[in-house]
Amino acid sequence: MQDRLSHGADLVLRIQSSTELPVHRIMLSARCAILARVLDGLGSLHDRESGISVKLHSPPARGSGARPGPPRTPAETPRLAITGVHAFPVLVLLHYLYTDTLLAVGDPRLARLTADAFADGRLQPTQALRELQTLSRVLHLEALVDALGGAVAQRVPPPLLNAHFRAIFDVPMSVSSPDVVLRLADRDVWTHSLVLRARSPFFESFFSDEEWTRDRWKEEGDGHGLLHVDLCHLEWRSMQYVLRFMCCGEEAEMFEQLGM
């Protein structure tokens, strides 16, 4: 793993103590209430029937002289450990959480990941599907459970991504503490760097610039601090449409209100 996690990742997902993937705390928390509880330190998860466990391992506390901000190295980064399930179903689950798209076990985009495992017998397609169904049930992802429960073929799950992020935009403290404050002329807007950088090259260039962000982190929030962005030349009346487009995925129906 690189010295710094890519794309603003602030969490490492460890699967079966062997595979590690950089992920984003807010994405997992916004999309799954069970994972949100684990990531908030409200206890680990263990399903006796399947043997699947999910547990958060936090790194040692930073020293008093440490700079505020997200973890800068893998050693500073919390680990979310998932055991009792093959890595392949977890990867399919992650793809769904990030995109709202459920990949089929035989999807060509997964061929490189599954070829060796299927060839040497470590994983069978039916086992992969069964473990994905079980993992979805353990995490209480009902829409995914329903989509995987088709008698003939899996169904397309209903789109929930925009609704989940609309909820955390409207109530910023609902699942995971925001890490960005946009300071407008007439109000502060609390949001998440992952969303801003994913939806805007403007913010991606800023948040990727260590020199630019270094002095803008303030000691407050959930212990990692908040990044303050001065946009005092802009007012909420106009910026709300841009922000709701970026943070909530709202499009045509929102902009129809501009002429009213």
PDB file of N, CA and C in Angstrom, residues 25-45 54 97 136 138-142 164 168 174-176:
ATOM      1  N   ARG A  25     -15.068   6.179   5.057  1.00  0.00           N
ATOM      2  CA  ARG A  25     -15.976   5.971   6.192  1.00  0.00           C
ATOM      3  C   ARG A  25     -17.382   6.482   5.897  1.00  0.00           C
ATOM      4  N   ILE A  26     -17.478   7.676   5.306  1.00  0.00           N
ATOM      5  CA  ILE A  26     -18.803   8.264   5.084  1.00  0.00           C
ATOM      6  C   ILE A  26     -19.599   7.442   4.085  1.00  0.00           C
ATOM      7  N   MET A  27     -18.941   6.851   3.089  1.00  0.00           N
ATOM      8  CA  MET A  27     -19.661   6.048   2.110  1.00  0.00           C
ATOM      9  C   MET A  27     -20.283   4.820   2.761  1.00  0.00           C
ATOM     10  N   LEU A  28     -19.514   4.113   3.580  1.00  0.00           N
ATOM     11  CA  LEU A  28     -20.038   2.922   4.238  1.00  0.00           C
ATOM     12  C   LEU A  28     -21.116   3.289   5.259  1.00  0.00           C
ATOM     13  N   SER A  29     -20.909   4.386   5.980  1.00  0.00           N
ATOM     14  CA  SER A  29     -21.876   4.792   7.002  1.00  0.00           C
ATOM     15  C   SER A  29     -23.192   5.262   6.395  1.00  0.00           C
ATOM     16  N   ALA A  30     -23.102   6.027   5.314  1.00  0.00           N
ATOM     17  CA  ALA A  30     -24.310   6.557   4.686  1.00  0.00           C
ATOM     18  C   ALA A  30     -25.159   5.458   4.061  1.00  0.00           C
ATOM     19  N   ARG A  31     -24.502   4.396   3.600  1.00  0.00           N
ATOM     20  CA  ARG A  31     -25.204   3.367   2.848  1.00  0.00           C
ATOM     21  C   ARG A  31     -25.681   2.188   3.692  1.00  0.00           C
ATOM     22  N   CYS A  32     -25.116   2.047   4.894  1.00  0.00           N
ATOM     23  CA  CYS A  32     -25.443   0.874   5.710  1.00  0.00           C
ATOM     24  C   CYS A  32     -25.461   1.257   7.188  1.00  0.00           C
ATOM     25  N   ALA A  33     -26.641   1.189   7.805  1.00  0.00           N
ATOM     26  CA  ALA A  33     -26.781   1.591   9.207  1.00  0.00           C
ATOM     27  C   ALA A  33     -25.974   0.696  10.141  1.00  0.00           C
ATOM     28  N   ILE A  34     -25.854  -0.587   9.814  1.00  0.00           N
ATOM     29  CA  ILE A  34     -25.076  -1.506  10.650  1.00  0.00           C
ATOM     30  C   ILE A  34     -23.605  -1.104  10.642  1.00  0.00           C
ATOM     31  N   LEU A  35     -23.062  -0.839   9.457  1.00  0.00           N
ATOM     32  CA  LEU A  35     -21.664  -0.403   9.377  1.00  0.00           C
ATOM     33  C   LEU A  35     -21.469   0.946  10.058  1.00  0.00           C
ATOM     34  N   ALA A  36     -22.466   1.817   9.986  1.00  0.00           N
ATOM     35  CA  ALA A  36     -22.371   3.121  10.651  1.00  0.00           C
ATOM     36  C   ALA A  36     -22.209   2.934  12.161  1.00  0.00           C
ATOM     37  N   ARG A  37     -22.943   2.003  12.738  1.00  0.00           N
ATOM     38  CA  ARG A  37     -22.834   1.749  14.177  1.00  0.00           C
ATOM     39  C   ARG A  37     -21.448   1.220  14.542  1.00  0.00           C
ATOM     40  N   VAL A  38     -20.940   0.298  13.741  1.00  0.00           N
ATOM     41  CA  VAL A  38     -19.604  -0.243  14.014  1.00  0.00           C
ATOM     42  C   VAL A  38     -18.551   0.856  13.905  1.00  0.00           C
ATOM     43  N   LEU A  39     -18.647   1.679  12.864  1.00  0.00           N
ATOM     44  CA  LEU A  39     -17.657   2.738  12.638  1.00  0.00           C
ATOM     45  C   LEU A  39     -17.759   3.848  13.681  1.00  0.00           C
ATOM     46  N   ASP A  40     -18.930   3.993  14.291  1.00  0.00           N
ATOM     47  CA  ASP A  40     -19.088   4.981  15.364  1.00  0.00           C
ATOM     48  C   ASP A  40     -18.632   4.430  16.711  1.00  0.00           C
ATOM     49  N   GLY A  41     -18.101   3.208  16.722  1.00  0.00           N
ATOM     50  CA  GLY A  41     -17.595   2.634  17.961  1.00  0.00           C
ATOM     51  C   GLY A  41     -18.661   2.091  18.877  1.00  0.00           C
ATOM     52  N   LEU A  42     -19.829   1.738  18.324  1.00  0.00           N
ATOM     53  CA  LEU A  42     -20.941   1.260  19.150  1.00  0.00           C
ATOM     54  C   LEU A  42     -20.987  -0.257  19.238  1.00  0.00           C
ATOM     55  N   GLY A  43     -19.871  -0.898  18.939  1.00  0.00           N
ATOM     56  CA  GLY A  43     -19.785  -2.339  19.075  1.00  0.00           C
ATOM     57  C   GLY A  43     -19.504  -3.026  17.761  1.00  0.00           C
ATOM     58  N   SER A  44     -18.962  -4.217  17.856  1.00  0.00           N
ATOM     59  CA  SER A  44     -18.681  -5.019  16.668  1.00  0.00           C
ATOM     60  C   SER A  44     -19.901  -5.867  16.321  1.00  0.00           C
ATOM     61  N   LEU A  45     -19.821  -6.553  15.186  1.00  0.00           N
ATOM     62  CA  LEU A  45     -20.912  -7.401  14.711  1.00  0.00           C
ATOM     63  C   LEU A  45     -20.409  -8.826  14.558  1.00  0.00           C
ATOM     64  N   VAL A  54     -17.699  -8.366  11.820  1.00  0.00           N
ATOM     65  CA  VAL A  54     -17.240  -7.045  11.391  1.00  0.00           C
ATOM     66  C   VAL A  54     -16.784  -6.303  12.635  1.00  0.00           C
ATOM     67  N   LEU A  97     -22.346  -0.518  -2.967  1.00  0.00           N
ATOM     68  CA  LEU A  97     -22.456   0.615  -2.047  1.00  0.00           C
ATOM     69  C   LEU A  97     -21.983   1.914  -2.693  1.00  0.00           C
ATOM     70  N   SER A 136     -25.350  -9.597   2.758  1.00  0.00           N
ATOM     71  CA  SER A 136     -26.392  -8.579   2.635  1.00  0.00           C
ATOM     72  C   SER A 136     -27.417  -8.703   3.756  1.00  0.00           C
ATOM     73  N   VAL A 138     -26.872 -10.100   6.788  1.00  0.00           N
ATOM     74  CA  VAL A 138     -26.230  -9.761   8.060  1.00  0.00           C
ATOM     75  C   VAL A 138     -26.141  -8.242   8.234  1.00  0.00           C
ATOM     76  N   LEU A 139     -25.929  -7.526   7.136  1.00  0.00           N
ATOM     77  CA  LEU A 139     -25.811  -6.064   7.192  1.00  0.00           C
ATOM     78  C   LEU A 139     -27.150  -5.353   7.052  1.00  0.00           C
ATOM     79  N   HIS A 140     -28.233  -6.122   6.982  1.00  0.00           N
ATOM     80  CA  HIS A 140     -29.594  -5.574   6.890  1.00  0.00           C
ATOM     81  C   HIS A 140     -29.772  -4.676   5.667  1.00  0.00           C
ATOM     82  N   LEU A 141     -29.194  -5.072   4.558  1.00  0.00           N
ATOM     83  CA  LEU A 141     -29.361  -4.340   3.297  1.00  0.00           C
ATOM     84  C   LEU A 141     -30.531  -4.965   2.553  1.00  0.00           C
ATOM     85  N   GLU A 142     -31.729  -4.575   2.942  1.00  0.00           N
ATOM     86  CA  GLU A 142     -32.932  -5.257   2.471  1.00  0.00           C
ATOM     87  C   GLU A 142     -33.113  -5.143   0.963  1.00  0.00           C
ATOM     88  N   HIS A 164     -29.746   8.390   0.113  1.00  0.00           N
ATOM     89  CA  HIS A 164     -28.885   8.276   1.298  1.00  0.00           C
ATOM     90  C   HIS A 164     -28.022   9.527   1.476  1.00  0.00           C
ATOM     91  N   ILE A 168     -27.880  12.755   4.484  1.00  0.00           N
ATOM     92  CA  ILE A 168     -26.763  13.273   5.275  1.00  0.00           C
ATOM     93  C   ILE A 168     -26.452  14.721   4.921  1.00  0.00           C
ATOM     94  N   SER A 174     -26.055  13.096  10.967  1.00  0.00           N
ATOM     95  CA  SER A 174     -26.917  11.932  11.138  1.00  0.00           C
ATOM     96  C   SER A 174     -26.147  10.613  11.175  1.00  0.00           C
ATOM     97  N   VAL A 175     -25.065  10.463  10.427  1.00  0.00           N
ATOM     98  CA  VAL A 175     -24.340   9.185  10.437  1.00  0.00           C
ATOM     99  C   VAL A 175     -22.849   9.336  10.722  1.00  0.00           C
ATOM    100  N   SER A 176     -22.216  10.333  10.183  1.00  0.00           N
ATOM    101  CA  SER A 176     -20.770  10.498  10.365  1.00  0.00           C
ATOM    102  C   SER A 176     -20.452  11.979  10.331  1.00  0.00           C
TER     103      SER A 176
END
